[in-house]
PDB file of C-alpha atoms in Angstrom:
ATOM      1  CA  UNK G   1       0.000   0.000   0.000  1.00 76.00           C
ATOM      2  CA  UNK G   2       1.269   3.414  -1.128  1.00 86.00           C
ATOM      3  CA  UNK G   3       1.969   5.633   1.830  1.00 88.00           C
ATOM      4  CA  UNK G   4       3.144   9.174   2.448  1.00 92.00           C
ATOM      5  CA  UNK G   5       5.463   9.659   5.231  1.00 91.00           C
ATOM      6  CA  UNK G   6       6.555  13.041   6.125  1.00 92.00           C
ATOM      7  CA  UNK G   7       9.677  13.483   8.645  1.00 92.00           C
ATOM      8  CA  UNK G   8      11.179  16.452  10.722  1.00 93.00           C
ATOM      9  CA  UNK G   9      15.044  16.320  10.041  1.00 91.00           C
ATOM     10  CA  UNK G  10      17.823  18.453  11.421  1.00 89.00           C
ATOM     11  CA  UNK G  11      19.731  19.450   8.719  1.00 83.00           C
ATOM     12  CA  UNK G  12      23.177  20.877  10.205  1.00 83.00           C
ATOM     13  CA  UNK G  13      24.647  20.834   6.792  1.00 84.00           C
ATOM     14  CA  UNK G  14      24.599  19.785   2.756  1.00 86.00           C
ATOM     15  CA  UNK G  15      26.463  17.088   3.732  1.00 89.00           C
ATOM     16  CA  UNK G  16      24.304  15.615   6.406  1.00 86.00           C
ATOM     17  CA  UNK G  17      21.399  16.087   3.918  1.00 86.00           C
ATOM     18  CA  UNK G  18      22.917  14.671   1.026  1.00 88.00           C
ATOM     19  CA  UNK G  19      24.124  11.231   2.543  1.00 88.00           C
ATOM     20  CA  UNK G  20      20.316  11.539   3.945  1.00 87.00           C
ATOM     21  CA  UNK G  21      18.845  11.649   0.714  1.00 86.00           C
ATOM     22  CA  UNK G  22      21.110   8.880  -0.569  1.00 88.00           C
ATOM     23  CA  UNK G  23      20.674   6.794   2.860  1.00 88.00           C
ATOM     24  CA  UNK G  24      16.138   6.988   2.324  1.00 88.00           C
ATOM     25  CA  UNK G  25      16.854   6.919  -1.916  1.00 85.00           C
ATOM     26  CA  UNK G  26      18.075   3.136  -1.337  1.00 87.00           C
ATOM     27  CA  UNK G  27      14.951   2.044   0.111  1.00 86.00           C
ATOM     28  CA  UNK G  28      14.060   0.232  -2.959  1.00 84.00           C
ATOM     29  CA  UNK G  29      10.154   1.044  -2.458  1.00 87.00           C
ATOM     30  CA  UNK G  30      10.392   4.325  -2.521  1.00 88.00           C
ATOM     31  CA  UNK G  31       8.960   6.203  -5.598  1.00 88.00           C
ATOM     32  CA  UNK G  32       9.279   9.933  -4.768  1.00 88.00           C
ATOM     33  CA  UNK G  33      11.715  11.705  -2.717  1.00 89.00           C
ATOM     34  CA  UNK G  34      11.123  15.578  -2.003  1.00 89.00           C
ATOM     35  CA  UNK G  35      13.253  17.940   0.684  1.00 88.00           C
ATOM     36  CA  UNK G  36      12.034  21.224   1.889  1.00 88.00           C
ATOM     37  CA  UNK G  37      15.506  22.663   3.264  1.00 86.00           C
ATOM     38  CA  UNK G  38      12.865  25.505   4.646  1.00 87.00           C
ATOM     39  CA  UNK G  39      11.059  23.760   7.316  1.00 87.00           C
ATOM     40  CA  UNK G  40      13.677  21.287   7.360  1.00 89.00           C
ATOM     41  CA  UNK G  41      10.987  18.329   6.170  1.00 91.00           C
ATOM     42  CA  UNK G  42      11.641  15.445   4.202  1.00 91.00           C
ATOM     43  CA  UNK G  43       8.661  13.782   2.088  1.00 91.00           C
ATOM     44  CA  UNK G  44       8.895  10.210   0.921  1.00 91.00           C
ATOM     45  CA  UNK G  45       5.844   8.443  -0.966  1.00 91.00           C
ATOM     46  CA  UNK G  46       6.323   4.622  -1.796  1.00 90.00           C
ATOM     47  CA  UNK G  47       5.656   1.160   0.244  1.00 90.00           C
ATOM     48  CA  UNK G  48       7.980   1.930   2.989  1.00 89.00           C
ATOM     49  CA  UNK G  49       7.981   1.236   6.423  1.00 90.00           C
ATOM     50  CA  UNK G  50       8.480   4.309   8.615  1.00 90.00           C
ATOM     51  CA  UNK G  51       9.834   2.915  11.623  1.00 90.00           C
ATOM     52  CA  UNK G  52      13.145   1.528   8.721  1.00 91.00           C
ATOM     53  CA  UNK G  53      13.509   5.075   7.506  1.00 90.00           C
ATOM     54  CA  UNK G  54      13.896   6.635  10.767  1.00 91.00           C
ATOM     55  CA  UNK G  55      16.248   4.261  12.226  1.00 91.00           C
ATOM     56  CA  UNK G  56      18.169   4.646   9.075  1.00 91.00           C
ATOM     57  CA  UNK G  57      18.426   8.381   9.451  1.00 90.00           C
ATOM     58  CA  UNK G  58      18.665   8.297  12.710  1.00 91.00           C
ATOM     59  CA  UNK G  59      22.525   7.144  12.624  1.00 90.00           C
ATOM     60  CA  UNK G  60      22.968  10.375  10.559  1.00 89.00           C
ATOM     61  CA  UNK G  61      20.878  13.050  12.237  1.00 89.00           C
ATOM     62  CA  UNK G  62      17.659  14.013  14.658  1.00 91.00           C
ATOM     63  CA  UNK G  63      14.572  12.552  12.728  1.00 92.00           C
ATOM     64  CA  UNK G  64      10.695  12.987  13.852  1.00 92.00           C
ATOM     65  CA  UNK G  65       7.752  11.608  12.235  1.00 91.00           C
ATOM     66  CA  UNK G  66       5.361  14.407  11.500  1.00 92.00           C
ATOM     67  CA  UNK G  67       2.616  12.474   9.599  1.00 90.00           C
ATOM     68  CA  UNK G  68       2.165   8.645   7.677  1.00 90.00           C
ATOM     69  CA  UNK G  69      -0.166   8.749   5.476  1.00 88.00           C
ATOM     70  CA  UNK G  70      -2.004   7.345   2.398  1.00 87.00           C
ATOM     71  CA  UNK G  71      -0.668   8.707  -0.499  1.00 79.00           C
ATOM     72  CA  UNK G  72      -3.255  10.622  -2.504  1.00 75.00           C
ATOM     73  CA  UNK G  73      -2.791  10.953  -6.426  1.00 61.00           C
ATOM     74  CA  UNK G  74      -3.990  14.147  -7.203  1.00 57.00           C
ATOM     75  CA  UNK G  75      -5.978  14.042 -10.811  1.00 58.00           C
ATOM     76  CA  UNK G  76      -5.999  16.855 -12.886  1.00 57.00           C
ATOM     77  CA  UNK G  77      -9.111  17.618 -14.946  1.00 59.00           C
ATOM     78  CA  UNK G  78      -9.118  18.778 -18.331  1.00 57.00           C
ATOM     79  CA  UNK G  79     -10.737  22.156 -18.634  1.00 55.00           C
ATOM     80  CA  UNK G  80     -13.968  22.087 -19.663  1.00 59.00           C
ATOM     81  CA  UNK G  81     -15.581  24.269 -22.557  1.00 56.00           C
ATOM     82  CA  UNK G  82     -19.046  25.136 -22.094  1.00 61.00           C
ATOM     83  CA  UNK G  83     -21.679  24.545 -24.336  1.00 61.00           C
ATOM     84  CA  UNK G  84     -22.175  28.288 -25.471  1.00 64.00           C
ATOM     85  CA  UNK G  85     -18.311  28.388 -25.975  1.00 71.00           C
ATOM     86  CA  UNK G  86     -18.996  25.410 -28.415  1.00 72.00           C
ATOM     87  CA  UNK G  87     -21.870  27.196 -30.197  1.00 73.00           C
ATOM     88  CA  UNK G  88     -20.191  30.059 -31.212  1.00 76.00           C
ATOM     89  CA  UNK G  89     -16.943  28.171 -32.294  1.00 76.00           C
ATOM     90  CA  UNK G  90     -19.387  26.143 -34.484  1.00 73.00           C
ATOM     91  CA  UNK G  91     -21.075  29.321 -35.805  1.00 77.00           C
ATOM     92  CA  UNK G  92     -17.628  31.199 -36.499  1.00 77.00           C
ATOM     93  CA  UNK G  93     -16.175  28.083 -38.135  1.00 69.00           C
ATOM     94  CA  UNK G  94     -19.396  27.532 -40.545  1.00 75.00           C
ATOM     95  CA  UNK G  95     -19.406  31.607 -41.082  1.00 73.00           C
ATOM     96  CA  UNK G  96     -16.042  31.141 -42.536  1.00 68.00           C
ATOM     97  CA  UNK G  97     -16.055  27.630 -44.261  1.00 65.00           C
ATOM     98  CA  UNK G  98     -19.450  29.545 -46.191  1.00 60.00           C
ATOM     99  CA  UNK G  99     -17.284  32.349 -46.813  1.00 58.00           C
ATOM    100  CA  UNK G 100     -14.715  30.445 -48.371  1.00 58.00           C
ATOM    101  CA  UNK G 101     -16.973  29.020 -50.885  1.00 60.00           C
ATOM    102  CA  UNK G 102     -18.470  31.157 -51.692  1.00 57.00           C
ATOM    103  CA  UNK G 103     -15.344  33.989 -53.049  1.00 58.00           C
ATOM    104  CA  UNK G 104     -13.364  30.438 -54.019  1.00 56.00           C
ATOM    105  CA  UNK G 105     -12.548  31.378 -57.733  1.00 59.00           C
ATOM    106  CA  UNK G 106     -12.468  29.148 -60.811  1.00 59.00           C
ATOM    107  CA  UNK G 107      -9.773  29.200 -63.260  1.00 62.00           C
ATOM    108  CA  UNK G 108     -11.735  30.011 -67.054  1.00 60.00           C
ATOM    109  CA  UNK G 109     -11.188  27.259 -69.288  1.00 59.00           C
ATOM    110  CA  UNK G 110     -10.429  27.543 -72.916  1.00 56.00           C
TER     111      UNK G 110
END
């Protein structure tokens, strides 16, 4: 089951955060791996076990669980054009297709 575990880290430097990232980036269920150096928060989303990650991290640094999670797909949904939108795109597109037509000119023969 696809979960979303978020985690308080205490970054002291880029180094500690980069063998961090590679130490959680070898779980080999995990599917996406984001860091927000900010609040000092590192998102994972895959089938992981939390308790794993955080004993793994915790040889490198201080590491809290803030959440676990399912992780939600968000789906994004085409814009939709509404029906009067489609009307006048139909109107405009026979206006001109008439137009065309009609002022089309024929080469004279002989």
């Amino acid at each position: 089951m696809m979960k979303k575990v978020v985690l308080k880290v205490e970054f002291h430097d880029d180094k500690i955060q980069t063998k961090a990232m590679k130490a959680v980036s070898g779980f080999s269920k995990v599917e996406s791996l984001s860091v927000d150096k900010k609040d000092q928060q590192i998102t994972l989303i895959g089938d992981i076990d939390p308790v794993k990650v955080v004993r793994k991290l915790r040889k490198l640094c201080h590491v809290e669980i803030v959440s676990v999670g399912p992780a939600k797909e968000e789906k994004k949904e085409e814009p939709k054009i509404e029906e009067k939108k489609i009307d006048e795109i139909l109107k405009i597109h026979e206006a001109y297709y008439h137009h065309m037509r009609m002022t089309q000119s024929y080469p004279y023969c002989c």
